[in-house]
Amino acid sequence: MEVEKILHMNGGEGENSYANNSLAQKEAIVKAKPLLEQSLTDLYCNGFPDCITVADMGCSSGPNALLPTWEAIDSLDKICNRLNRKPPALHSFLNDLPGSDFNTVFKSLPSFYQRLRTEKGHEFGSCFVAAAPGSFHARLFPPNFLDFVYSSNALHWLSQMPKEPMSEFDIHSAYLDQFKSDFSAFLKFRSEELKCGGRMILTLLYNDSFHSTSPAEPAMLVIKDMISEGLIEESKLKSSNFPIYTPYVDEVKQVIEREGSFDILQLETFHVSWLEGFVENDNEGLDKYARGKHVTRLVRAVVESLVSSICGDDAIAEEIYRRYEIKVTDEILEKGRGAFANLLISLVKK
């Protein structure tokens, strides 16, 4: 599986689009704002620059793509009001894989700038938004170019599928090794691109099996059921694994410490329900699986590009989603489970 060529969130603004099914990811961005504001305060007060250059790694598409930029503007505006200083200009680069729906994001820029003029007037310095397509597992910017790096709900994605393990026992080790390699590369390249004292705020999914469950768990149960019924070839089972690794907190800390370019300033964890943003209306109240449909749209918006590449058959893919609605309701939601475990880290370049 060529992850960089295949992976993208569902574009556009349709029923299954990422734009309309990413409220859980939005909540993670909102929860990170206090740390973002603290980082920008420290960064700005260390020299009072006229322009701050930021990059959002793995921005995806839809309204969430511009949300961190807006929160940076809002934070800098508050900071400068407190200090009675003119806010700096903000140069914001949006990064994601080339297949991401940048068109929809940039079509929303006129309304973004209109909101900036309406809510901030001429009090805020200029804001410039640009795209930086490419893998964040590689170099993206010149040396000593960035002041601040932000990433939310992206770093658990691997650059490639791990080498096929010899046995089921080796699966965790194979995925962990790939994560260590990818995350080390991310840190190395960002350290080259950031100025001395540059900051990073990273949010990624982590392994907290006590409180949360991976959305992949019911998906694998569905696929196994369909294999046993002869609807999917058994050879598809190995290829149905996704290039995702949710690390333990200690695994993340160990990679940061071993790579050596950054100091950890703060580390927090929080949970976001799979049902974030779900509102049960009168009609849905009669449908036991309304919540399952909500979760399925959320998951589908993220992984449909991968599922389609694996199945190669729209009818089979649709049957997977239909069964997923039922499985995720009966096996997860009805038992009071179903939350994303998020790890939030504030870092400074040494």
mmCIF file of C-alpha atoms in Angstrom:
data_model
loop_
_atom_site.group_PDB
_atom_site.id
_atom_site.type_symbol
_atom_site.label_atom_id
_atom_site.label_comp_id
_atom_site.label_asym_id
_atom_site.label_seq_id
_atom_site.Cartn_x
_atom_site.Cartn_y
_atom_site.Cartn_z
ATOM 1 C CA MET A 1 0.000 0.000 0.000
ATOM 2 C CA GLU A 2 1.480 3.367 -1.095
ATOM 3 C CA VAL A 3 0.150 5.420 1.789
ATOM 4 C CA GLU A 4 1.216 8.833 0.518
ATOM 5 C CA LYS A 5 -0.548 8.310 -2.828
ATOM 6 C CA ILE A 6 -3.719 6.737 -1.406
ATOM 7 C CA LEU A 7 -4.461 8.335 1.950
ATOM 8 C CA HIS A 8 -6.679 11.404 2.165
ATOM 9 C CA MET A 9 -9.704 12.423 4.164
ATOM 10 C CA ASN A 10 -12.971 12.577 2.196
ATOM 11 C CA GLY A 11 -13.080 15.891 0.389
ATOM 12 C CA GLY A 12 -15.954 18.189 -0.509
ATOM 13 C CA GLU A 13 -18.912 18.980 1.708
ATOM 14 C CA GLY A 14 -21.158 15.938 1.189
ATOM 15 C CA GLU A 15 -22.776 13.583 3.701
ATOM 16 C CA ASN A 16 -19.628 11.468 4.090
ATOM 17 C CA SER A 17 -17.123 14.316 3.818
ATOM 18 C CA TYR A 18 -14.515 15.029 6.465
ATOM 19 C CA ALA A 19 -15.808 18.599 6.555
ATOM 20 C CA ASN A 20 -19.149 17.357 7.920
ATOM 21 C CA ASN A 21 -17.850 14.501 10.080
ATOM 22 C CA SER A 22 -14.910 15.837 12.084
ATOM 23 C CA LEU A 23 -16.395 17.300 15.268
ATOM 24 C CA ALA A 24 -14.353 14.919 17.429
ATOM 25 C CA GLN A 25 -11.176 16.216 15.791
ATOM 26 C CA LYS A 26 -12.404 19.787 16.271
ATOM 27 C CA GLU A 27 -12.872 19.133 19.988
ATOM 28 C CA ALA A 28 -9.254 17.958 20.221
ATOM 29 C CA ILE A 29 -8.101 21.235 18.626
ATOM 30 C CA VAL A 30 -10.244 23.252 21.053
ATOM 31 C CA LYS A 31 -8.843 21.376 24.054
ATOM 32 C CA ALA A 32 -5.294 22.162 22.924
ATOM 33 C CA LYS A 33 -5.881 25.930 22.762
ATOM 34 C CA PRO A 34 -4.677 26.808 26.302
ATOM 35 C CA LEU A 35 -1.297 25.188 25.593
ATOM 36 C CA LEU A 36 -1.152 26.835 22.171
ATOM 37 C CA GLU A 37 -1.781 30.233 23.767
ATOM 38 C CA GLN A 38 0.900 29.639 26.409
ATOM 39 C CA SER A 39 3.425 28.598 23.751
ATOM 40 C CA LEU A 40 2.692 31.644 21.603
ATOM 41 C CA THR A 41 2.955 33.918 24.651
ATOM 42 C CA ASP A 42 6.429 32.595 25.467
ATOM 43 C CA LEU A 43 7.460 32.736 21.801
ATOM 44 C CA TYR A 44 6.213 36.274 21.206
ATOM 45 C CA CYS A 45 7.570 37.719 24.432
ATOM 46 C CA ASN A 46 11.031 36.413 23.532
ATOM 47 C CA GLY A 47 11.947 39.216 21.125
ATOM 48 C CA PHE A 48 8.543 40.577 20.012
ATOM 49 C CA PRO A 49 8.898 39.558 16.319
ATOM 50 C CA ASP A 50 7.071 41.503 13.610
ATOM 51 C CA CYS A 51 6.036 38.254 11.881
ATOM 52 C CA ILE A 52 5.449 34.746 13.207
ATOM 53 C CA THR A 53 5.644 31.829 10.786
ATOM 54 C CA VAL A 54 3.645 28.730 11.684
ATOM 55 C CA ALA A 55 2.972 25.382 10.051
ATOM 56 C CA ASP A 56 0.019 23.077 10.689
ATOM 57 C CA MET A 57 1.198 19.543 9.911
ATOM 58 C CA GLY A 58 -1.616 17.277 8.709
ATOM 59 C CA CYS A 59 -4.222 20.038 8.458
ATOM 60 C CA SER A 60 -6.675 17.847 6.487
ATOM 61 C CA SER A 61 -9.711 19.586 4.947
ATOM 62 C CA GLY A 62 -12.964 21.253 5.931
ATOM 63 C CA PRO A 63 -13.377 23.945 8.598
ATOM 64 C CA ASN A 64 -10.871 22.285 10.955
ATOM 65 C CA ALA A 65 -8.049 23.065 8.509
ATOM 66 C CA LEU A 66 -8.166 26.783 9.327
ATOM 67 C CA LEU A 67 -9.155 26.458 12.983
ATOM 68 C CA PRO A 68 -5.582 26.318 14.414
ATOM 69 C CA THR A 69 -4.671 29.392 12.345
ATOM 70 C CA TRP A 70 -7.683 31.233 13.745
ATOM 71 C CA GLU A 71 -6.803 30.165 17.291
ATOM 72 C CA ALA A 72 -3.236 31.428 16.762
ATOM 73 C CA ILE A 73 -4.632 34.789 15.584
ATOM 74 C CA ASP A 74 -7.008 34.961 18.549
ATOM 75 C CA SER A 75 -4.253 34.053 21.015
ATOM 76 C CA LEU A 76 -1.776 36.601 19.621
ATOM 77 C CA ASP A 77 -4.504 39.244 19.647
ATOM 78 C CA LYS A 78 -5.176 38.622 23.354
ATOM 79 C CA ILE A 79 -1.468 38.580 24.184
ATOM 80 C CA CYS A 80 -0.814 41.885 22.402
ATOM 81 C CA ASN A 81 -3.863 43.543 23.947
ATOM 82 C CA ARG A 82 -2.542 42.652 27.399
ATOM 83 C CA LEU A 83 0.901 44.025 26.514
ATOM 84 C CA ASN A 84 -0.494 47.053 24.649
ATOM 85 C CA ARG A 85 1.505 46.135 21.549
ATOM 86 C CA LYS A 86 0.602 45.886 17.875
ATOM 87 C CA PRO A 87 0.044 42.214 16.902
ATOM 88 C CA PRO A 88 2.570 40.673 14.524
ATOM 89 C CA ALA A 89 1.794 39.440 11.040
ATOM 90 C CA LEU A 90 1.059 35.729 10.860
ATOM 91 C CA HIS A 91 2.300 33.535 8.018
ATOM 92 C CA SER A 92 0.457 30.204 8.218
ATOM 93 C CA PHE A 93 1.351 27.158 6.119
ATOM 94 C CA LEU A 94 -1.198 24.355 5.823
ATOM 95 C CA ASN A 95 0.452 20.986 5.262
ATOM 96 C CA ASP A 96 -1.063 17.678 4.249
ATOM 97 C CA LEU A 97 -0.539 14.950 1.676
ATOM 98 C CA PRO A 98 -1.000 16.035 -1.960
ATOM 99 C CA GLY A 99 -4.304 14.136 -2.238
ATOM 100 C CA SER A 100 -5.914 16.302 0.449
ATOM 101 C CA ASP A 101 -8.795 18.568 -0.603
ATOM 102 C CA PHE A 102 -6.937 21.887 -0.524
ATOM 103 C CA ASN A 103 -9.429 23.362 -3.018
ATOM 104 C CA THR A 104 -12.301 23.313 -0.514
ATOM 105 C CA VAL A 105 -10.041 24.815 2.166
ATOM 106 C CA PHE A 106 -8.940 27.697 -0.015
ATOM 107 C CA LYS A 107 -12.460 28.366 -1.270
ATOM 108 C CA SER A 108 -13.266 29.152 2.366
ATOM 109 C CA LEU A 109 -10.447 31.710 2.684
ATOM 110 C CA PRO A 110 -12.542 34.754 1.617
ATOM 111 C CA SER A 111 -15.008 34.108 4.454
ATOM 112 C CA PHE A 112 -12.074 33.462 6.818
ATOM 113 C CA TYR A 113 -10.530 36.844 5.968
ATOM 114 C CA GLN A 114 -13.943 38.523 6.212
ATOM 115 C CA ARG A 115 -14.350 37.110 9.729
ATOM 116 C CA LEU A 116 -10.868 38.399 10.567
ATOM 117 C CA ARG A 117 -11.797 41.908 9.419
ATOM 118 C CA THR A 118 -15.159 41.802 11.205
ATOM 119 C CA GLU A 119 -13.955 40.463 14.551
ATOM 120 C CA LYS A 120 -10.442 41.916 14.717
ATOM 121 C CA GLY A 121 -10.752 44.932 12.437
ATOM 122 C CA HIS A 122 -7.428 46.556 11.657
ATOM 123 C CA GLU A 123 -6.138 45.756 15.126
ATOM 124 C CA PHE A 124 -4.516 42.517 14.024
ATOM 125 C CA GLY A 125 -1.506 42.443 11.709
ATOM 126 C CA SER A 126 -1.738 40.833 8.301
ATOM 127 C CA CYS A 127 -2.436 37.102 7.991
ATOM 128 C CA PHE A 128 -1.114 35.120 5.039
ATOM 129 C CA VAL A 129 -2.237 31.521 4.437
ATOM 130 C CA ALA A 130 -0.439 29.188 2.033
ATOM 131 C CA ALA A 131 -0.336 25.467 1.255
ATOM 132 C CA ALA A 132 2.678 23.217 1.788
ATOM 133 C CA PRO A 133 1.663 19.833 0.330
ATOM 134 C CA GLY A 134 3.842 16.839 1.098
ATOM 135 C CA SER A 135 4.577 14.246 3.766
ATOM 136 C CA PHE A 136 5.513 15.597 7.186
ATOM 137 C CA HIS A 137 7.810 12.582 7.479
ATOM 138 C CA ALA A 138 10.168 14.510 5.147
ATOM 139 C CA ARG A 139 11.650 18.018 4.958
ATOM 140 C CA LEU A 140 9.115 20.653 3.931
ATOM 141 C CA PHE A 141 10.726 24.034 4.679
ATOM 142 C CA PRO A 142 14.127 25.771 4.552
ATOM 143 C CA PRO A 143 16.356 25.636 7.651
ATOM 144 C CA ASN A 144 15.552 27.987 10.542
ATOM 145 C CA PHE A 145 12.373 29.116 8.780
ATOM 146 C CA LEU A 146 9.525 28.342 11.202
ATOM 147 C CA ASP A 147 8.689 29.815 14.599
ATOM 148 C CA PHE A 148 5.926 27.422 15.534
ATOM 149 C CA VAL A 149 4.691 23.954 14.472
ATOM 150 C CA TYR A 150 1.248 22.598 15.229
ATOM 151 C CA SER A 151 -0.164 19.149 14.561
ATOM 152 C CA SER A 152 -3.449 17.614 15.655
ATOM 153 C CA ASN A 153 -4.764 14.087 15.001
ATOM 154 C CA ALA A 154 -2.084 13.278 12.437
ATOM 155 C CA LEU A 155 1.091 11.799 13.937
ATOM 156 C CA HIS A 156 -0.428 8.384 14.628
ATOM 157 C CA TRP A 157 -0.503 7.885 10.831
ATOM 158 C CA LEU A 158 2.511 5.948 9.576
ATOM 159 C CA SER A 159 4.465 6.788 6.421
ATOM 160 C CA GLN A 160 4.079 3.200 5.200
ATOM 161 C CA MET A 161 2.756 -0.146 6.242
ATOM 162 C CA PRO A 162 5.278 -2.000 8.420
ATOM 163 C CA LYS A 163 7.100 -4.938 6.900
ATOM 164 C CA GLU A 164 4.892 -7.989 7.105
ATOM 165 C CA PRO A 165 5.598 -9.654 10.459
ATOM 166 C CA MET A 166 6.462 -13.339 10.653
ATOM 167 C CA SER A 167 3.713 -14.035 13.177
ATOM 168 C CA GLU A 168 0.793 -12.390 15.003
ATOM 169 C CA PHE A 169 3.118 -11.977 17.990
ATOM 170 C CA ASP A 170 5.408 -9.714 15.948
ATOM 171 C CA ILE A 171 2.678 -7.320 14.776
ATOM 172 C CA HIS A 172 2.995 -4.858 17.678
ATOM 173 C CA SER A 173 6.780 -4.749 17.358
ATOM 174 C CA ALA A 174 6.561 -4.116 13.606
ATOM 175 C CA TYR A 175 4.145 -1.215 14.041
ATOM 176 C CA LEU A 176 6.098 0.198 16.985
ATOM 177 C CA ASP A 177 9.345 0.130 15.000
ATOM 178 C CA GLN A 178 7.682 1.961 12.118
ATOM 179 C CA PHE A 179 6.241 4.562 14.491
ATOM 180 C CA LYS A 180 9.633 5.113 16.131
ATOM 181 C CA SER A 181 11.247 5.596 12.725
ATOM 182 C CA ASP A 182 8.528 7.972 11.495
ATOM 183 C CA PHE A 183 8.237 10.049 14.660
ATOM 184 C CA SER A 184 12.041 10.349 14.955
ATOM 185 C CA ALA A 185 12.169 11.599 11.356
ATOM 186 C CA PHE A 186 9.366 14.086 12.061
ATOM 187 C CA LEU A 187 11.251 15.493 15.059
ATOM 188 C CA LYS A 188 14.563 15.640 13.175
ATOM 189 C CA PHE A 189 13.122 17.511 10.199
ATOM 190 C CA ARG A 190 11.106 19.920 12.339
ATOM 191 C CA SER A 191 14.212 20.703 14.414
ATOM 192 C CA GLU A 192 15.995 21.672 11.183
ATOM 193 C CA GLU A 193 13.099 23.856 10.028
ATOM 194 C CA LEU A 194 12.429 25.582 13.368
ATOM 195 C CA LYS A 195 14.414 28.535 14.634
ATOM 196 C CA CYS A 196 16.282 28.175 17.920
ATOM 197 C CA GLY A 197 13.710 28.244 20.718
ATOM 198 C CA GLY A 198 10.905 27.382 18.286
ATOM 199 C CA ARG A 199 7.811 25.710 19.727
ATOM 200 C CA MET A 200 5.636 22.738 18.843
ATOM 201 C CA ILE A 201 2.186 21.692 20.046
ATOM 202 C CA LEU A 202 1.349 18.108 19.073
ATOM 203 C CA THR A 203 -1.857 16.147 19.646
ATOM 204 C CA LEU A 204 -2.015 12.499 18.634
ATOM 205 C CA LEU A 205 -4.036 9.437 19.513
ATOM 206 C CA TYR A 206 -2.381 7.220 22.106
ATOM 207 C CA ASN A 207 -2.949 3.775 23.557
ATOM 208 C CA ASP A 208 -5.175 3.873 26.618
ATOM 209 C CA SER A 209 -7.132 0.645 26.360
ATOM 210 C CA PHE A 210 -8.602 1.091 29.840
ATOM 211 C CA HIS A 211 -10.646 4.132 28.807
ATOM 212 C CA SER A 212 -10.897 3.894 25.039
ATOM 213 C CA THR A 213 -11.304 1.509 22.151
ATOM 214 C CA SER A 214 -9.866 1.736 18.669
ATOM 215 C CA PRO A 215 -12.493 2.242 15.941
ATOM 216 C CA ALA A 216 -10.557 -0.460 14.070
ATOM 217 C CA GLU A 217 -11.689 -3.095 16.586
ATOM 218 C CA PRO A 218 -15.307 -3.401 15.327
ATOM 219 C CA ALA A 219 -14.048 -3.010 11.739
ATOM 220 C CA MET A 220 -11.838 -6.086 12.069
ATOM 221 C CA LEU A 221 -14.761 -8.033 13.561
ATOM 222 C CA VAL A 222 -16.900 -7.087 10.553
ATOM 223 C CA ILE A 223 -14.225 -8.147 8.075
ATOM 224 C CA LYS A 224 -13.698 -11.486 9.858
ATOM 225 C CA ASP A 225 -17.460 -12.118 9.762
ATOM 226 C CA MET A 226 -17.553 -11.395 6.034
ATOM 227 C CA ILE A 227 -14.584 -13.695 5.413
ATOM 228 C CA SER A 228 -16.302 -16.537 7.278
ATOM 229 C CA GLU A 229 -19.394 -15.981 5.108
ATOM 230 C CA GLY A 230 -17.300 -16.060 1.937
ATOM 231 C CA LEU A 231 -18.036 -12.424 1.061
ATOM 232 C CA ILE A 232 -14.394 -11.327 1.328
ATOM 233 C CA GLU A 233 -11.315 -13.322 0.360
ATOM 234 C CA GLU A 234 -9.174 -14.330 3.329
ATOM 235 C CA SER A 235 -6.137 -12.810 1.594
ATOM 236 C CA LYS A 236 -7.745 -9.402 2.160
ATOM 237 C CA LEU A 237 -7.411 -9.780 5.954
ATOM 238 C CA LYS A 238 -3.700 -8.934 6.090
ATOM 239 C CA SER A 239 -4.083 -6.017 3.693
ATOM 240 C CA SER A 240 -7.012 -4.649 5.697
ATOM 241 C CA ASN A 241 -4.739 -3.354 8.453
ATOM 242 C CA PHE A 242 -4.418 0.425 8.403
ATOM 243 C CA PRO A 243 -1.127 2.411 8.585
ATOM 244 C CA ILE A 244 -1.947 3.690 12.083
ATOM 245 C CA TYR A 245 -0.134 3.171 15.372
ATOM 246 C CA THR A 246 -1.448 4.564 18.652
ATOM 247 C CA PRO A 247 1.611 4.572 20.939
ATOM 248 C CA TYR A 248 1.803 4.355 24.699
ATOM 249 C CA VAL A 249 2.776 7.612 26.416
ATOM 250 C CA ASP A 250 6.164 6.227 27.455
ATOM 251 C CA GLU A 251 6.906 5.212 23.856
ATOM 252 C CA VAL A 252 6.333 8.801 22.711
ATOM 253 C CA LYS A 253 8.506 10.231 25.501
ATOM 254 C CA GLN A 254 11.301 7.770 24.749
ATOM 255 C CA VAL A 255 11.410 8.756 21.061
ATOM 256 C CA ILE A 256 11.522 12.476 21.934
ATOM 257 C CA GLU A 257 14.286 11.974 24.498
ATOM 258 C CA ARG A 258 16.315 9.692 22.224
ATOM 259 C CA GLU A 259 16.061 11.980 19.182
ATOM 260 C CA GLY A 260 17.279 14.797 21.404
ATOM 261 C CA SER A 261 16.280 17.989 19.570
ATOM 262 C CA PHE A 262 13.422 19.044 21.887
ATOM 263 C CA ASP A 263 12.604 19.466 25.554
ATOM 264 C CA ILE A 264 9.155 18.443 26.776
ATOM 265 C CA LEU A 265 7.540 21.424 28.511
ATOM 266 C CA GLN A 266 4.166 19.865 29.230
ATOM 267 C CA LEU A 267 2.331 16.627 28.567
ATOM 268 C CA GLU A 268 -1.386 16.029 29.094
ATOM 269 C CA THR A 269 -3.989 13.423 28.163
ATOM 270 C CA PHE A 270 -7.699 13.797 27.521
ATOM 271 C CA HIS A 271 -10.548 11.843 25.951
ATOM 272 C CA VAL A 272 -13.055 12.788 23.260
ATOM 273 C CA SER A 273 -16.192 10.715 22.778
ATOM 274 C CA TRP A 274 -16.847 9.104 19.411
ATOM 275 C CA LEU A 275 -20.293 10.681 19.770
ATOM 276 C CA GLU A 276 -18.970 14.257 19.952
ATOM 277 C CA GLY A 277 -21.505 16.467 18.188
ATOM 278 C CA PHE A 278 -24.181 13.773 17.996
ATOM 279 C CA VAL A 279 -27.664 15.145 18.605
ATOM 280 C CA GLU A 280 -30.478 12.626 18.732
ATOM 281 C CA ASN A 281 -33.599 14.055 17.072
ATOM 282 C CA ASP A 282 -37.120 12.688 17.378
ATOM 283 C CA ASN A 283 -36.860 10.439 14.330
ATOM 284 C CA GLU A 284 -33.466 9.046 15.326
ATOM 285 C CA GLY A 285 -34.830 8.264 18.770
ATOM 286 C CA LEU A 286 -36.701 5.389 17.133
ATOM 287 C CA ASP A 287 -33.512 4.098 15.487
ATOM 288 C CA LYS A 288 -31.349 2.024 17.809
ATOM 289 C CA TYR A 289 -28.426 2.394 15.421
ATOM 290 C CA ALA A 290 -28.498 6.194 14.964
ATOM 291 C CA ARG A 291 -25.398 6.564 17.128
ATOM 292 C CA GLY A 292 -23.671 3.802 15.182
ATOM 293 C CA LYS A 293 -24.422 5.614 11.932
ATOM 294 C CA HIS A 294 -22.889 8.783 13.382
ATOM 295 C CA VAL A 295 -19.676 6.946 14.321
ATOM 296 C CA THR A 296 -19.572 5.172 10.945
ATOM 297 C CA ARG A 297 -19.706 8.501 9.077
ATOM 298 C CA LEU A 298 -16.901 9.816 11.287
ATOM 299 C CA VAL A 299 -14.724 6.761 10.588
ATOM 300 C CA ARG A 300 -15.678 6.583 6.910
ATOM 301 C CA ALA A 301 -14.654 10.205 6.349
ATOM 302 C CA VAL A 302 -11.150 9.301 7.539
ATOM 303 C CA VAL A 303 -10.502 5.833 6.107
ATOM 304 C CA GLU A 304 -12.683 5.533 2.991
ATOM 305 C CA SER A 305 -9.727 6.095 0.657
ATOM 306 C CA LEU A 306 -7.932 3.150 2.286
ATOM 307 C CA VAL A 307 -11.000 0.891 2.416
ATOM 308 C CA SER A 308 -11.678 1.519 -1.281
ATOM 309 C CA SER A 309 -8.086 0.661 -2.205
ATOM 310 C CA ILE A 310 -8.296 -2.591 -0.222
ATOM 311 C CA CYS A 311 -11.737 -3.737 -1.398
ATOM 312 C CA GLY A 312 -11.701 -2.539 -4.981
ATOM 313 C CA ASP A 313 -15.467 -3.114 -4.945
ATOM 314 C CA ASP A 314 -17.946 -0.402 -3.941
ATOM 315 C CA ALA A 315 -20.655 -2.932 -3.032
ATOM 316 C CA ILE A 316 -18.367 -4.739 -0.569
ATOM 317 C CA ALA A 317 -17.233 -1.435 0.925
ATOM 318 C CA GLU A 318 -20.845 -0.338 1.434
ATOM 319 C CA GLU A 319 -21.627 -3.660 3.120
ATOM 320 C CA ILE A 320 -18.664 -3.132 5.476
ATOM 321 C CA TYR A 321 -20.030 0.283 6.483
ATOM 322 C CA ARG A 322 -23.572 -1.100 6.926
ATOM 323 C CA ARG A 323 -22.369 -3.875 9.198
ATOM 324 C CA TYR A 324 -20.026 -1.510 11.010
ATOM 325 C CA GLU A 325 -23.011 0.618 12.109
ATOM 326 C CA ILE A 326 -24.503 -2.435 13.798
ATOM 327 C CA LYS A 327 -21.279 -3.833 15.237
ATOM 328 C CA VAL A 328 -20.079 -0.533 16.705
ATOM 329 C CA THR A 329 -23.472 -0.018 18.355
ATOM 330 C CA ASP A 330 -23.863 -3.516 19.806
ATOM 331 C CA GLU A 331 -20.251 -4.213 20.750
ATOM 332 C CA ILE A 332 -19.036 -0.742 21.822
ATOM 333 C CA LEU A 333 -21.617 2.012 22.295
ATOM 334 C CA GLU A 334 -24.261 -0.105 24.060
ATOM 335 C CA LYS A 335 -21.566 -1.026 26.602
ATOM 336 C CA GLY A 336 -20.779 2.621 27.358
ATOM 337 C CA ARG A 337 -17.451 2.585 25.542
ATOM 338 C CA GLY A 338 -16.101 4.535 22.602
ATOM 339 C CA ALA A 339 -13.663 7.425 23.097
ATOM 340 C CA PHE A 340 -10.534 8.743 21.431
ATOM 341 C CA ALA A 341 -7.572 8.930 23.841
ATOM 342 C CA ASN A 342 -5.529 12.032 22.980
ATOM 343 C CA LEU A 343 -1.971 12.863 24.007
ATOM 344 C CA LEU A 344 -1.129 16.581 24.035
ATOM 345 C CA ILE A 345 2.527 17.656 24.154
ATOM 346 C CA SER A 346 4.214 21.074 24.311
ATOM 347 C CA LEU A 347 7.827 21.079 23.071
ATOM 348 C CA VAL A 348 10.611 23.639 22.664
ATOM 349 C CA LYS A 349 13.621 23.293 20.368
ATOM 350 C CA LYS A 350 16.856 23.112 22.312
#
